[in-house]
């Protein structure tokens, strides 16, 4: 039985890990931001020093991509310094770190799937702060898994899938951008991969890409959500070339999943995972 601390447990990924965690196999300790702020290095150290954790899963992050363009300091404080604090506590206390990062470490100019060793070049402040977090971890710690993921959605919190469903329920007509190509990823799939790393306990440390298989645009994603949720409303979803944002976004951020597939053979297509989550959504909203 391993002892696992989960930070940022009130976010969508943190909550999904709580839903999926098998508490008979391992002992989980969930810390929300109010329980433990990742910028409070003394508190982190004192909690880690007395608890004998085997793994730390870091789901805590500044995730507002638009907000990061003006709140640059906050983004770096949480995504870069916060990650450093956690890495130091992990190094001091022999804890393995599973840290979640993003496809936004890439500039999107590549025309074929990004591997873990492709050059990074973040083009917005969120991506820059997350990349600095990755660097800080790699400098302090050898026993890390940095999992880059993309376009997360879940039953929890605010995310694209829930926004589309709410708008469709209001009978809105949706104009969704075709500008970005990437892969929607269910937090359930990511949570299962993270828990697999812990259960397996032999997977090599390092950086891993994680998404579903395949790729689409936000427009394609929206249409698939609506098709499963209420197929009569698919006609409400229109393709639009531009979506005005403050932050630049990579136009292409599809992952090469070969390395991850060596360690984990349970990847779904993005369409399968959207369908599964809509089924869950319908059950939980009956
Ligand atoms: N969402 C995506 O599409 C996406 C895509 C690629 C990668 N990622 C990465 O995936 C990970 C999980 O994202 P998510 O979608 O689950 O994010 P989320 O729902 O925004 O959750 C992030 C959590 O971190 C907490 N937090 C913020 N600052 C903190 C601090 N100083 N100390 C402790 N906790 C703090 C937040 O608490 P409050 O709510 O109280 O502020 C929130 O509960 C993040 O590393 C993110 O960068 C996300």
XYZ file of C-alpha atoms and ligand atoms in Angstrom:
334
model
C 0.000 0.000 0.000
C 1.478 3.362 -1.072
C 0.842 6.698 0.575
C -0.169 9.327 -1.980
C -0.660 13.064 -1.413
C -2.795 14.909 -3.986
C -2.372 18.696 -4.202
C -4.926 21.034 -5.774
C -7.596 18.439 -5.026
C -10.509 20.826 -5.571
C -9.778 21.359 -9.264
C -11.360 19.256 -12.015
C -8.455 16.812 -12.246
C -8.035 16.617 -8.461
C -11.718 15.818 -7.994
C -11.635 13.225 -10.777
C -8.639 11.509 -9.153
C -10.680 11.372 -5.954
C -13.556 9.745 -7.908
C -11.228 7.150 -9.480
C -8.813 6.390 -6.621
C -9.007 2.877 -5.217
C -8.570 3.512 -1.504
C -8.201 -0.201 -0.797
C -4.998 -0.383 -2.849
C -3.359 2.847 -1.701
C -3.817 5.517 0.972
C -4.744 8.918 -0.472
C -4.421 12.297 1.259
C -6.261 15.057 -0.611
C -5.223 18.677 -0.035
C -7.188 21.551 -1.555
C -5.734 25.063 -1.836
C -7.214 25.944 1.575
C -5.628 22.855 3.142
C -2.218 23.488 1.592
C -1.142 26.433 -0.555
C 1.732 25.307 -2.794
C 3.355 28.706 -2.243
C 3.698 28.024 1.481
C 7.023 26.176 1.326
C 7.369 25.815 5.127
C 3.985 24.169 5.451
C 4.674 21.855 2.516
C 7.974 20.788 4.067
C 6.437 20.164 7.488
C 3.596 18.100 6.021
C 5.955 16.082 3.827
C 8.532 15.609 6.605
C 6.134 13.810 8.922
C 3.992 11.781 6.577
C 6.081 9.179 4.731
C 4.453 9.790 1.356
C 5.574 7.603 -1.550
C 3.996 9.743 -4.303
C 2.821 13.322 -4.689
C 0.336 14.140 -7.478
C 0.367 17.846 -8.251
C -2.918 19.048 -9.766
C -2.548 22.578 -8.339
C -2.018 25.246 -10.976
C -2.935 28.693 -12.236
C -5.022 27.578 -15.240
C -6.657 30.771 -16.502
C -4.886 31.119 -19.864
C -6.457 34.502 -20.628
C -5.914 35.825 -17.070
C -2.238 34.836 -17.137
C -1.540 37.469 -19.808
C -2.235 40.234 -17.278
C -1.600 38.361 -13.993
C 1.829 37.187 -15.084
C 3.215 37.233 -11.541
C 0.429 35.041 -10.173
C 0.837 32.545 -13.004
C 4.588 32.228 -12.375
C 4.158 32.239 -8.594
C 1.874 29.206 -8.736
C 3.016 27.337 -11.846
C 6.765 27.893 -11.523
C 7.566 28.677 -7.845
C 4.816 26.421 -6.533
C 6.189 23.537 -8.615
C 9.684 24.301 -7.270
C 8.454 24.173 -3.651
C 6.835 20.803 -4.250
C 9.926 19.431 -6.014
C 12.137 20.515 -3.096
C 9.873 18.837 -0.554
C 9.807 15.688 -2.718
C 13.619 15.693 -2.986
C 14.082 16.207 0.773
C 11.678 13.435 1.682
C 12.214 10.792 -1.053
C 8.779 11.313 -2.591
C 8.122 10.584 -6.285
C 6.383 13.485 -8.006
C 3.676 13.198 -10.663
C 3.252 16.712 -12.023
C 0.757 17.771 -14.694
C 1.862 20.101 -17.495
C 0.469 21.225 -20.812
C 0.597 21.122 -24.622
C 0.961 24.932 -24.393
C 4.729 24.488 -23.857
C 4.855 24.186 -27.680
C 4.482 26.976 -30.234
C 2.202 24.922 -32.509
C 4.247 25.434 -35.666
C 5.030 21.735 -36.100
C 2.803 19.982 -38.620
C 3.103 16.493 -37.121
C 2.529 15.167 -33.574
C 4.824 16.512 -30.841
C 7.079 14.012 -29.076
C 8.361 14.449 -25.521
C 11.774 15.501 -26.850
C 10.612 18.120 -29.349
C 11.792 21.676 -28.671
C 9.555 23.741 -26.446
C 8.676 27.351 -27.223
C 5.619 28.548 -25.278
C 3.833 31.496 -26.890
C 1.686 32.697 -23.985
C 2.312 33.491 -20.321
C 0.458 30.434 -19.047
C 2.629 28.188 -21.248
C 5.784 30.023 -20.180
C 4.925 29.674 -16.482
C 4.116 25.963 -16.871
C 7.357 25.413 -18.788
C 9.334 27.154 -16.027
C 7.608 24.807 -13.563
C 8.826 21.810 -15.585
C 12.375 23.187 -15.584
C 12.314 23.830 -11.841
C 11.208 20.261 -11.144
C 13.896 18.775 -13.400
C 16.595 20.835 -11.654
C 15.592 19.734 -8.146
C 14.446 16.184 -8.534
C 15.248 12.945 -10.348
C 12.152 11.019 -9.352
C 9.552 12.897 -11.384
C 6.884 12.199 -13.968
C 5.894 15.321 -15.889
C 2.704 14.549 -17.769
C 1.832 16.984 -20.513
C -1.836 16.914 -21.363
C -4.325 18.899 -23.442
C -7.912 20.206 -23.577
C -9.104 18.684 -20.297
C -12.788 18.155 -19.574
C -14.700 16.412 -16.807
C -17.901 16.399 -14.778
C -16.326 18.899 -12.357
C -15.654 22.633 -12.394
C -15.719 24.774 -15.496
C -14.643 23.254 -18.787
C -15.461 23.368 -22.497
C -17.739 20.318 -22.464
C -19.906 21.677 -19.644
C -20.007 25.156 -21.206
C -21.257 23.710 -24.508
C -23.925 21.640 -22.742
C -25.137 24.679 -20.781
C -25.334 26.763 -23.951
C -27.193 24.029 -25.805
C -29.658 23.787 -22.907
C -30.249 27.540 -23.379
C -30.828 26.877 -27.099
C -27.905 29.101 -28.069
C -26.409 29.138 -31.551
C -22.687 28.441 -31.221
C -19.861 29.727 -33.419
C -16.803 27.672 -32.561
C -13.293 28.119 -33.881
C -11.624 25.775 -36.338
C -8.260 27.512 -35.835
C -6.675 25.160 -33.299
C -6.007 21.476 -33.821
C -5.497 19.348 -30.706
C -6.946 16.513 -28.657
C -9.691 16.703 -26.045
C -8.731 14.657 -22.987
C -11.079 13.305 -20.343
C -9.845 13.832 -16.776
C -11.048 10.274 -16.114
C -8.584 8.891 -18.686
C -5.763 11.029 -17.287
C -6.594 10.096 -13.686
C -6.466 6.391 -14.641
C -3.038 6.842 -16.266
C -1.709 8.651 -13.192
C -3.037 5.922 -10.899
C -1.526 3.287 -13.216
C 1.919 4.887 -12.794
C 1.563 4.500 -9.023
C 0.211 0.949 -9.119
C 2.788 -0.217 -11.651
C 5.677 1.425 -9.750
C 8.243 0.444 -12.428
C 7.593 3.026 -15.157
C 10.688 5.056 -16.054
C 10.789 8.637 -14.762
C 10.603 11.502 -17.233
C 8.221 13.468 -19.426
C 5.119 11.795 -20.896
C 2.510 13.088 -23.330
C -1.012 12.163 -22.403
C -4.209 12.684 -24.394
C -6.810 10.516 -26.036
C -6.018 9.157 -29.519
C -6.804 11.227 -32.589
C -7.326 14.952 -32.978
C -9.889 17.580 -33.880
C -10.651 21.298 -33.614
C -12.720 23.021 -30.906
C -15.509 23.088 -33.504
C -15.212 19.322 -34.043
C -15.158 18.791 -30.278
C -18.303 20.926 -29.792
C -20.160 19.075 -32.557
C -19.280 15.696 -31.025
C -20.482 16.830 -27.583
C -23.794 18.038 -28.985
C -24.213 14.948 -31.179
C -24.139 12.737 -28.063
C -25.958 15.104 -25.750
C -28.838 16.176 -27.984
C -28.372 15.234 -31.643
C -31.242 17.474 -32.777
C -29.184 20.530 -31.804
C -26.096 19.740 -33.911
C -27.384 22.308 -36.417
C -26.866 24.978 -33.698
C -23.078 24.474 -33.924
C -21.330 26.529 -36.636
C -17.693 26.640 -37.646
C -15.978 29.982 -37.240
C -12.463 30.868 -38.345
C -11.586 33.336 -35.597
C -12.164 33.461 -31.859
C -10.769 36.632 -30.340
C -8.536 35.926 -27.350
C -5.927 37.882 -25.424
C -3.514 34.954 -25.200
C -1.981 33.458 -28.342
C -2.595 29.743 -28.619
C -0.655 27.067 -30.507
C -2.535 26.335 -33.729
C -1.432 22.683 -33.603
C -0.673 20.725 -30.445
C -1.350 17.079 -31.207
C 0.815 14.668 -29.185
C 2.834 11.716 -30.360
C 1.699 9.034 -27.875
C 4.233 6.293 -28.649
C 6.225 6.674 -25.422
C 3.089 6.666 -23.280
C 1.715 3.634 -25.119
C 4.841 1.650 -24.168
C 3.874 2.155 -20.524
C 0.097 2.110 -20.812
C -2.122 0.345 -23.320
C -5.526 1.736 -22.332
C -5.801 4.853 -24.507
C -9.253 5.598 -25.945
C -10.091 7.616 -29.011
C -11.216 11.128 -28.074
C -14.681 10.357 -29.478
C -15.054 7.271 -27.225
C -14.113 9.291 -24.164
C -16.504 12.146 -25.007
C -19.319 9.634 -25.422
C -18.478 7.969 -22.081
C -18.417 11.293 -20.242
C -21.709 12.455 -21.740
C -23.277 9.187 -20.499
C -21.927 9.945 -17.001
C -23.145 13.534 -17.276
C -26.646 12.398 -18.207
C -26.724 9.944 -15.265
C -25.540 12.565 -12.770
C -28.060 15.142 -14.025
C -31.151 12.903 -14.021
N -7.753 22.526 -18.075
C -7.088 22.201 -19.169
O -7.635 22.219 -20.285
C -5.647 21.793 -19.078
C -4.951 21.511 -20.275
C -3.619 21.106 -20.176
C -3.009 20.987 -18.945
N -3.700 21.300 -17.807
C -3.019 21.159 -16.512
O -3.705 20.133 -15.801
C -3.613 20.387 -14.399
C -5.002 20.289 -13.775
O -5.820 21.291 -14.374
P -7.356 21.481 -13.993
O -8.075 21.680 -15.273
O -7.781 20.416 -13.043
O -7.274 22.881 -13.249
P -8.308 23.572 -12.251
O -9.638 22.910 -12.349
O -8.185 25.033 -12.491
O -7.694 23.205 -10.830
C -6.517 23.783 -10.350
C -6.587 23.747 -8.847
O -5.376 24.310 -8.336
C -5.716 25.063 -7.206
N -4.689 26.043 -6.888
C -4.416 27.216 -7.504
N -3.409 27.842 -6.869
C -3.049 27.057 -5.830
C -2.088 27.165 -4.804
N -1.276 28.233 -4.712
N -1.979 26.169 -3.897
C -2.774 25.076 -3.968
N -3.720 24.923 -4.915
C -3.849 25.896 -5.836
C -7.025 25.731 -7.586
O -7.672 26.176 -6.414
P -8.735 27.408 -6.504
O -9.796 26.944 -7.438
O -9.164 27.551 -5.103
O -7.962 28.560 -7.039
C -7.749 24.588 -8.266
O -8.476 23.820 -7.338
C -2.939 21.744 -14.266
O -1.581 21.543 -14.016
C -3.106 22.379 -15.628
O -2.084 23.307 -15.892
C -5.002 21.685 -17.855
